[in-house]
Amino acid sequence: MRPIIPDYLAEALGDVEADTSGETAGYIPELARAHPDFLGAAFVTVDGETYGAGDTDVEFTIQSISKPFVYALALSDRGFDAVLDKVGVEPSGEAFNEISLESGTGRPLNPMINAGAITAHSLTGAEDAIAADRVERVIHGLSAFAGRRLTVDESVYASERAHAHRNLAIAHMLRSHDILTTDAQATTDGYIRQCSVRVTTTDLAMMAATLANRGRNPLSGEQVVPEPVVRQVLSVMFSCGMYDAAGDWATQVGIPAKSGVAGGLIGALPGQVGIATFSPRLDAHGNSVRGVSLCERFSSDMGMHVMEVSAPARATVRSHHVVGVGPNALRILQLQGGIGFAGAEKVLRECVDAPFPESRVAFDLTRVHSLDDVARRMLLEVVRRLTLDGHEVFLVDPETIMPDPDPGDGGRVTVVTGADHAVVPPIAP
Ligand code: GLU
């Protein structure tokens, strides 16, 4: 069977492809020259399954998407008190490079605007670390989130550094308030290196999935930062991640997110999936135009708004076995619990990974207590594709958990009731 999620992602990319509005970031010459038509999207589940469509392997610079991860590193290196002393958690409602600090304390309002991010960079590593060690700590930490060694794009670094007057001014202002206790020029250079780290869309989805998976990289298994740090970071991403569009984003998309001026965008859906998109043209807020459209669509298609109360997906497939032999052989997937996107994805994977030799397949919903809309659609699509692959499909659904199952075009399913698999009739000899 063809995998379903890449098909869905490709369709979503197709729908936004024609939108060429927006501009590449003009204030960093090397980014302004970037090829504007790239378009990619990737999902990584919390157990490390990767799905993608479009330009998912093209490298670009991480830019501001580094901010939540470096904030996480600062929190784990120096502890909450030391970091909160220097950087607040209040949405600023202002542009990312606004030169504004909290009156009285001189603290940057949050770590997602440049003032807070430059401060967070200065708080990584040991207190007595030199600038080069901090950069190494940051690159090493970002690499652990991605699960592979990342490198710096030296030409983007040089290009941004040559035009970094505003960030340098911010750093000097922070230094004058003793928020920054490190050298302003060296810290700004380190921050620009951090922004110039090269990633792919797939890397970003893996980094987001590490946050979604409570700080543990789903593939390497490394606990990159402690769990309480992840909760702090996701909360700040939720309220401040999209700059002056953060409120619109929180209500319409509802996924903790962060964008970068090279065109990347990530979303981390706790306990479920890391999402990333890449499309370099930006809107007036500095967010990727097509990335925002894609995330709006993902959120509404898949019920991903974090304020949507979702059921856990643990152990959705209770058992997967075959009864009977020969033409009477019946493959049974016994499902259980409340099933949402992540649970349904596990079912898809069981069906996509191995072609079934048995001609008859049953999904037993006897122990399922809820099935959300996306899970229903995903299961029906599995049914449809199994039918197209030549299987006869049964739904054991005594409680009518899935009323009126219609697998659509070319799909067919027979609903049987009763708690016993024996209700699926054997084929007459
Ligand atoms: N390096 C960029 C800057 O500090 C990052 C901005 C962004 O990605 O939003 O201006």
Coordinates of C-alpha atoms and ligand atoms in Angstrom, one line a residue:
M1 CA 0.0 0.0 0.0
R2 CA 1.3 3.5 -0.7
P3 CA 2.0 5.4 2.5
I4 CA -0.9 7.8 3.3
I5 CA 0.7 10.7 5.2
P6 CA 3.2 11.7 2.4
D7 CA 0.3 11.7 0.0
Y8 CA -1.6 14.0 2.3
L9 CA 1.5 16.3 2.7
A10 CA 2.1 16.4 -1.1
E11 CA -1.6 17.4 -1.6
A12 CA -1.3 20.1 1.0
L13 CA 1.9 21.5 -0.7
G14 CA 0.1 21.4 -4.1
D15 CA -2.7 23.5 -2.7
V16 CA -0.3 26.3 -1.5
E17 CA 2.2 26.1 -4.3
A18 CA 0.7 28.8 -6.4
D19 CA 0.9 31.4 -3.6
T20 CA 4.0 33.5 -4.5
S21 CA 3.1 36.4 -2.2
G22 CA 5.7 37.7 0.3
E23 CA 9.4 38.5 0.0
T24 CA 12.6 36.8 1.1
A25 CA 14.3 38.5 4.1
G26 CA 15.8 41.7 2.6
Y27 CA 18.0 42.8 5.5
I28 CA 20.4 39.9 5.2
P29 CA 21.8 40.0 1.6
E30 CA 22.6 36.3 1.5
L31 CA 19.0 35.4 2.5
A32 CA 17.5 37.9 0.0
R33 CA 19.4 36.0 -2.7
A34 CA 17.9 32.7 -1.6
H35 CA 15.9 30.7 -4.2
P36 CA 12.3 31.7 -3.2
D37 CA 10.4 28.7 -4.6
F38 CA 11.5 25.9 -2.3
L39 CA 8.6 24.2 -0.6
G40 CA 8.7 21.3 1.8
A41 CA 6.9 19.9 4.8
A42 CA 7.8 17.1 7.2
F43 CA 6.2 15.3 10.2
V44 CA 8.2 13.3 12.8
T45 CA 6.1 11.4 15.3
V46 CA 7.3 11.1 18.9
D47 CA 8.4 7.5 18.2
G48 CA 10.6 8.7 15.3
E49 CA 8.6 7.9 12.2
T50 CA 9.4 10.5 9.6
Y51 CA 7.1 11.6 6.8
G52 CA 7.9 14.3 4.2
A53 CA 7.0 15.8 0.9
G54 CA 8.6 18.4 -1.4
D55 CA 12.1 19.9 -0.7
T56 CA 12.7 18.3 2.7
D57 CA 16.4 17.7 2.1
V58 CA 17.3 21.2 1.0
E59 CA 19.6 23.0 3.6
F60 CA 18.8 26.5 4.8
T61 CA 19.7 28.5 7.9
I62 CA 17.8 27.9 11.1
Q63 CA 17.6 31.6 12.1
S64 CA 15.1 32.4 14.8
I65 CA 14.0 28.8 15.0
S66 CA 17.2 28.3 17.1
K67 CA 15.7 30.5 19.8
P68 CA 13.5 28.1 21.7
F69 CA 16.2 25.4 21.6
V70 CA 18.9 27.7 22.8
Y71 CA 16.5 29.0 25.5
A72 CA 16.1 25.3 26.5
L73 CA 19.9 24.9 26.7
A74 CA 20.3 28.0 28.8
L75 CA 17.6 26.8 31.2
S76 CA 19.2 23.4 31.6
D77 CA 22.8 24.8 31.9
R78 CA 22.0 27.6 34.4
G79 CA 18.7 26.7 36.0
F80 CA 15.3 28.5 35.9
D81 CA 16.1 31.2 38.4
A82 CA 19.2 32.4 36.7
V83 CA 17.6 32.6 33.3
L84 CA 14.2 34.1 34.5
D85 CA 16.3 36.8 36.3
K86 CA 17.5 38.0 32.9
V87 CA 14.8 37.1 30.4
G88 CA 11.0 37.4 30.9
V89 CA 8.2 35.3 29.5
E90 CA 5.7 38.0 28.5
P91 CA 4.6 38.3 24.8
S92 CA 5.9 41.6 23.5
G93 CA 3.4 42.1 20.6
E94 CA 6.3 43.7 18.9
A95 CA 8.5 42.9 15.9
F96 CA 11.4 40.4 16.5
N97 CA 14.1 43.0 16.3
E98 CA 12.4 45.7 18.4
I99 CA 14.7 47.5 20.7
S100 CA 12.5 47.3 23.8
L101 CA 13.3 46.1 27.3
E102 CA 11.1 45.9 30.5
S103 CA 11.1 49.2 32.2
G104 CA 12.9 49.2 35.5
T105 CA 14.7 45.9 35.2
G106 CA 16.0 46.2 31.6
R107 CA 15.1 42.5 31.0
P108 CA 14.1 41.5 27.5
L109 CA 10.4 40.6 27.6
N110 CA 10.8 37.1 26.3
P111 CA 13.5 34.8 24.7
M112 CA 11.8 34.7 21.2
I113 CA 12.6 38.3 20.4
N114 CA 16.2 39.1 19.5
A115 CA 17.0 40.9 22.8
G116 CA 15.9 37.8 24.8
A117 CA 17.6 35.4 22.4
I118 CA 21.0 37.2 22.5
T119 CA 20.7 37.1 26.3
A120 CA 19.8 33.4 26.3
H121 CA 22.8 32.7 24.0
S122 CA 25.0 34.4 26.7
L123 CA 23.5 32.1 29.3
T124 CA 24.5 28.8 27.6
G125 CA 27.4 26.7 28.9
A126 CA 29.4 27.3 32.1
E127 CA 29.4 30.7 33.6
D128 CA 33.1 31.2 32.9
A129 CA 32.9 29.8 29.4
I130 CA 34.6 31.9 26.6
A131 CA 32.6 32.9 23.5
A132 CA 33.9 30.0 21.4
D133 CA 32.9 27.5 24.0
R134 CA 29.4 28.9 24.1
V135 CA 29.1 28.6 20.3
E136 CA 30.3 25.0 20.5
R137 CA 27.8 24.3 23.3
V138 CA 25.0 25.8 21.2
I139 CA 25.9 23.9 18.0
H140 CA 26.4 20.7 20.0
G141 CA 23.0 21.2 21.7
L142 CA 21.1 22.0 18.4
S143 CA 22.7 18.9 16.9
A144 CA 21.5 16.8 19.8
F145 CA 17.9 18.0 19.1
A146 CA 18.3 17.2 15.4
G147 CA 20.1 13.9 16.0
R148 CA 22.9 14.7 13.7
R149 CA 25.9 17.0 13.7
L150 CA 24.9 20.4 12.2
T151 CA 27.3 23.0 10.7
V152 CA 27.3 26.7 10.2
D153 CA 26.7 28.4 6.9
E154 CA 29.8 30.7 6.9
S155 CA 28.5 32.9 4.0
V156 CA 25.2 33.6 5.7
Y157 CA 27.1 34.2 8.9
A158 CA 29.4 36.7 7.2
S159 CA 26.5 38.4 5.4
E160 CA 24.4 38.9 8.5
R161 CA 27.5 39.9 10.6
A162 CA 28.3 42.7 8.1
H163 CA 24.8 44.1 8.6
A164 CA 24.3 43.4 12.3
H165 CA 24.1 47.0 13.5
R166 CA 20.7 46.6 15.1
N167 CA 21.5 43.3 17.0
L168 CA 24.8 44.9 18.1
A169 CA 22.9 47.9 19.4
I170 CA 20.5 45.6 21.3
A171 CA 23.5 43.8 22.8
H172 CA 25.2 47.0 23.9
M173 CA 21.9 48.1 25.5
L174 CA 21.6 44.8 27.3
R175 CA 25.2 45.2 28.5
S176 CA 24.5 48.7 29.8
H177 CA 21.7 47.2 32.0
D178 CA 24.0 44.3 33.1
I179 CA 21.6 41.8 31.6
L180 CA 24.4 40.8 29.4
T181 CA 27.6 40.3 31.4
T182 CA 29.6 39.0 28.4
D183 CA 31.2 41.0 25.7
A184 CA 28.5 42.6 23.4
Q185 CA 30.4 42.0 20.1
A186 CA 31.4 38.5 20.8
T187 CA 28.0 37.5 22.1
T188 CA 26.3 39.0 19.0
D189 CA 28.7 37.1 16.8
G190 CA 27.9 33.9 18.7
Y191 CA 24.2 34.6 18.3
I192 CA 24.6 35.2 14.5
R193 CA 26.5 31.9 14.3
Q194 CA 23.6 30.2 16.1
C195 CA 21.2 31.7 13.5
S196 CA 23.4 30.5 10.7
V197 CA 23.3 26.8 11.6
R198 CA 22.2 24.8 8.5
V199 CA 19.2 22.5 8.8
T200 CA 16.8 20.7 6.5
T201 CA 13.0 20.6 6.9
T202 CA 13.4 17.0 8.2
D203 CA 16.0 18.1 10.8
L204 CA 13.5 20.8 12.0
A205 CA 10.7 18.3 12.3
M206 CA 13.0 16.0 14.3
M207 CA 14.0 18.9 16.6
A208 CA 10.3 19.8 17.1
A209 CA 9.5 16.1 17.7
T210 CA 12.2 16.1 20.5
L211 CA 10.3 18.8 22.2
A212 CA 7.0 17.0 21.6
N213 CA 8.6 13.9 23.1
R214 CA 9.4 15.6 26.4
G215 CA 13.0 16.5 25.4
R216 CA 14.1 13.0 24.3
N217 CA 15.2 12.7 20.7
P218 CA 12.9 10.0 19.2
L219 CA 15.6 8.4 17.2
S220 CA 18.9 8.7 19.2
G221 CA 17.0 8.2 22.5
E222 CA 19.1 11.1 24.0
Q223 CA 17.4 13.1 26.7
V224 CA 18.6 16.5 25.4
V225 CA 17.0 18.7 28.0
P226 CA 15.0 17.8 31.2
E227 CA 11.2 17.6 31.0
P228 CA 10.3 20.7 33.0
V229 CA 12.5 22.7 30.6
V230 CA 10.4 21.4 27.7
R231 CA 7.2 22.6 29.3
Q232 CA 8.6 26.0 29.8
V233 CA 9.9 26.3 26.2
L234 CA 6.6 25.0 24.7
S235 CA 4.6 27.5 26.7
V236 CA 6.8 30.4 25.6
M237 CA 6.6 29.2 22.0
F238 CA 2.9 29.1 22.3
S239 CA 2.5 32.7 23.6
C240 CA 5.5 34.4 21.9
G241 CA 6.8 32.2 19.0
M242 CA 5.2 34.0 16.1
Y243 CA 6.3 37.6 17.0
D244 CA 3.5 40.2 16.6
A245 CA 1.3 37.5 15.0
A246 CA 1.5 35.3 18.2
G247 CA -2.2 35.9 19.3
D248 CA -3.7 35.1 15.9
W249 CA -1.5 32.0 15.7
A250 CA -2.4 30.8 19.2
T251 CA -6.1 31.0 18.4
Q252 CA -6.2 29.9 14.8
V253 CA -3.4 27.3 14.7
G254 CA -2.9 26.6 18.4
I255 CA 0.4 24.7 18.1
P256 CA 3.5 25.9 19.9
A257 CA 5.6 27.2 17.1
K258 CA 8.6 29.2 15.9
S259 CA 9.4 30.8 12.6
G260 CA 12.7 31.9 11.1
V261 CA 13.5 34.5 8.5
A262 CA 15.1 32.0 6.1
G263 CA 11.6 30.5 5.7
G264 CA 11.5 27.7 8.1
L265 CA 8.6 27.1 10.6
I266 CA 8.2 24.5 13.3
G267 CA 5.3 23.3 15.4
A268 CA 5.6 20.9 18.3
L269 CA 2.4 19.1 19.3
P270 CA 3.0 17.7 22.8
G271 CA 2.9 13.9 22.9
Q272 CA 2.1 13.6 19.2
V273 CA 4.3 15.0 16.5
G274 CA 6.9 17.6 15.4
I275 CA 6.0 19.5 12.2
A276 CA 8.2 21.6 10.0
T277 CA 7.7 23.6 6.8
F278 CA 10.0 25.5 4.5
S279 CA 9.1 28.2 2.1
P280 CA 11.3 31.3 2.0
R281 CA 8.9 34.1 1.1
L282 CA 7.8 36.0 4.3
D283 CA 4.8 38.0 5.3
A284 CA 5.0 41.4 7.0
H285 CA 5.6 39.8 10.4
G286 CA 8.6 37.8 9.1
N287 CA 6.8 34.5 9.0
S288 CA 6.8 32.2 6.0
V289 CA 3.6 32.9 4.0
R290 CA 3.1 29.3 2.7
G291 CA 4.3 27.9 6.0
V292 CA 1.6 29.7 7.9
S293 CA -1.0 28.5 5.4
L294 CA 0.2 24.9 5.7
C295 CA 0.2 24.9 9.5
E296 CA -3.4 26.4 9.5
R297 CA -4.4 23.5 7.3
F298 CA -2.6 20.9 9.3
S299 CA -4.1 22.2 12.5
S300 CA -7.7 22.2 11.2
D301 CA -7.5 18.9 9.1
M302 CA -6.0 17.0 12.0
G303 CA -7.5 18.5 15.1
M304 CA -4.0 19.6 16.3
H305 CA -5.0 22.7 18.3
V306 CA -3.5 22.1 21.7
M307 CA -6.6 23.3 23.3
E308 CA -8.5 20.5 21.6
V309 CA -8.7 17.8 24.3
S310 CA -7.2 14.7 22.9
A311 CA -7.1 11.2 24.1
P312 CA -3.7 9.4 24.6
A313 CA -2.6 7.1 21.8
R314 CA -0.8 4.5 23.9
A315 CA -1.1 0.9 22.9
T316 CA -3.8 1.6 20.3
V317 CA -3.1 -1.8 18.7
R318 CA -3.9 -4.3 21.5
S319 CA -3.1 -7.3 19.5
H320 CA -2.3 -8.1 15.9
H321 CA -2.7 -11.8 15.0
V322 CA -4.0 -14.3 12.4
V323 CA -6.7 -16.9 13.1
G324 CA -7.5 -19.8 10.8
V325 CA -5.5 -21.1 7.9
G326 CA -5.6 -21.2 4.1
P327 CA -8.4 -19.2 2.5
N328 CA -10.1 -18.9 5.9
A329 CA -7.2 -17.2 7.5
L330 CA -8.3 -13.9 9.0
R331 CA -5.9 -11.2 10.2
I332 CA -7.2 -9.3 13.2
L333 CA -6.1 -6.0 14.5
Q334 CA -7.6 -5.5 17.9
L335 CA -7.6 -1.8 18.7
Q336 CA -8.3 -0.2 22.1
G337 CA -8.7 3.1 24.0
G338 CA -9.4 6.5 22.6
I339 CA -7.9 6.9 19.1
G340 CA -6.6 10.2 17.7
F341 CA -4.1 11.0 15.0
A342 CA -1.1 9.4 16.8
G343 CA -3.0 6.2 17.5
A344 CA -4.4 5.9 14.0
E345 CA -0.9 6.5 12.6
K346 CA 0.2 3.4 14.5
V347 CA -2.6 1.4 12.8
L348 CA -1.5 2.8 9.4
R349 CA 2.0 1.8 10.1
E350 CA 1.0 -1.8 11.0
C351 CA -0.8 -2.0 7.6
V352 CA 1.6 -0.1 5.5
D353 CA 4.8 -1.8 6.6
A354 CA 4.0 -5.4 5.8
P355 CA 1.8 -6.5 2.9
F356 CA -0.6 -9.1 4.4
P357 CA -0.7 -12.5 2.8
E358 CA -4.3 -13.2 4.2
S359 CA -7.1 -12.0 1.9
R360 CA -9.3 -11.2 4.9
V361 CA -8.5 -8.4 7.4
A362 CA -10.6 -7.4 10.4
F363 CA -10.4 -4.3 12.6
D364 CA -11.8 -5.1 16.0
L365 CA -13.1 -1.9 17.6
T366 CA -14.8 -3.7 20.6
R367 CA -12.4 -2.1 23.1
V368 CA -12.2 1.3 21.5
H369 CA -14.0 3.9 23.5
S370 CA -13.5 6.9 21.2
L371 CA -12.4 7.7 17.7
D372 CA -11.8 11.3 16.7
D373 CA -12.5 12.6 13.3
V374 CA -9.0 12.3 11.8
A375 CA -8.6 8.8 13.2
R376 CA -11.9 7.8 11.6
R377 CA -10.8 9.2 8.3
M378 CA -7.4 7.6 8.5
L379 CA -8.8 4.2 9.4
L380 CA -11.3 4.4 6.5
E381 CA -8.5 5.3 4.2
V382 CA -6.6 2.2 5.3
V383 CA -9.8 0.2 4.7
R384 CA -10.1 1.7 1.2
R385 CA -6.5 1.0 0.3
L386 CA -6.6 -2.6 1.7
T387 CA -9.7 -3.1 -0.5
L388 CA -7.8 -1.8 -3.5
D389 CA -5.0 -4.1 -2.7
G390 CA -7.5 -7.0 -3.0
H391 CA -8.4 -7.6 0.7
E392 CA -11.9 -8.2 2.1
V393 CA -12.2 -5.9 5.1
F394 CA -14.4 -6.4 8.2
L395 CA -15.1 -4.0 11.0
V396 CA -16.0 -5.6 14.4
D397 CA -18.0 -2.8 15.9
P398 CA -20.6 -3.9 18.4
E399 CA -21.0 -0.5 20.0
T400 CA -21.1 1.4 16.7
I401 CA -18.0 3.4 17.5
M402 CA -17.7 4.1 13.8
P403 CA -21.2 4.8 12.5
D404 CA -21.9 4.7 8.8
P405 CA -18.3 3.7 7.7
D406 CA -17.8 4.7 4.1
P407 CA -14.3 4.1 2.9
G408 CA -15.1 6.1 -0.3
D409 CA -13.8 5.5 -3.8
G410 CA -13.2 1.8 -4.4
G411 CA -13.3 0.9 -0.7
R412 CA -15.6 -1.7 0.8
V413 CA -16.1 -2.8 4.4
T414 CA -18.5 -5.3 6.1
V415 CA -19.6 -4.3 9.6
V416 CA -20.2 -7.2 12.0
T417 CA -21.4 -7.0 15.6
G418 CA -20.7 -9.1 18.7
A419 CA -17.7 -9.2 20.8
D420 CA -16.2 -12.3 19.2
H421 CA -14.1 -12.7 16.1
A422 CA -16.0 -15.8 15.3
V423 CA -18.8 -13.5 14.0
V424 CA -16.6 -13.0 10.9
P425 CA -18.0 -15.8 8.8
P426 CA -15.6 -18.4 7.5
I427 CA -15.4 -18.7 3.8
A428 CA -17.5 -21.7 2.6
P429 CA -15.3 -24.6 1.5
Ligands
GLU1 N1 19.3 36.2 12.6 C1 18.1 36.9 12.5 C2 18.2 38.2 13.3 O1 18.6 38.2 14.4 C3 17.0 36.0 12.9 C4 15.6 36.7 12.8 C5 14.5 35.6 12.5 O2 14.7 34.6 12.0 O3 13.4 36.0 12.8 O4 17.8 39.2 12.8

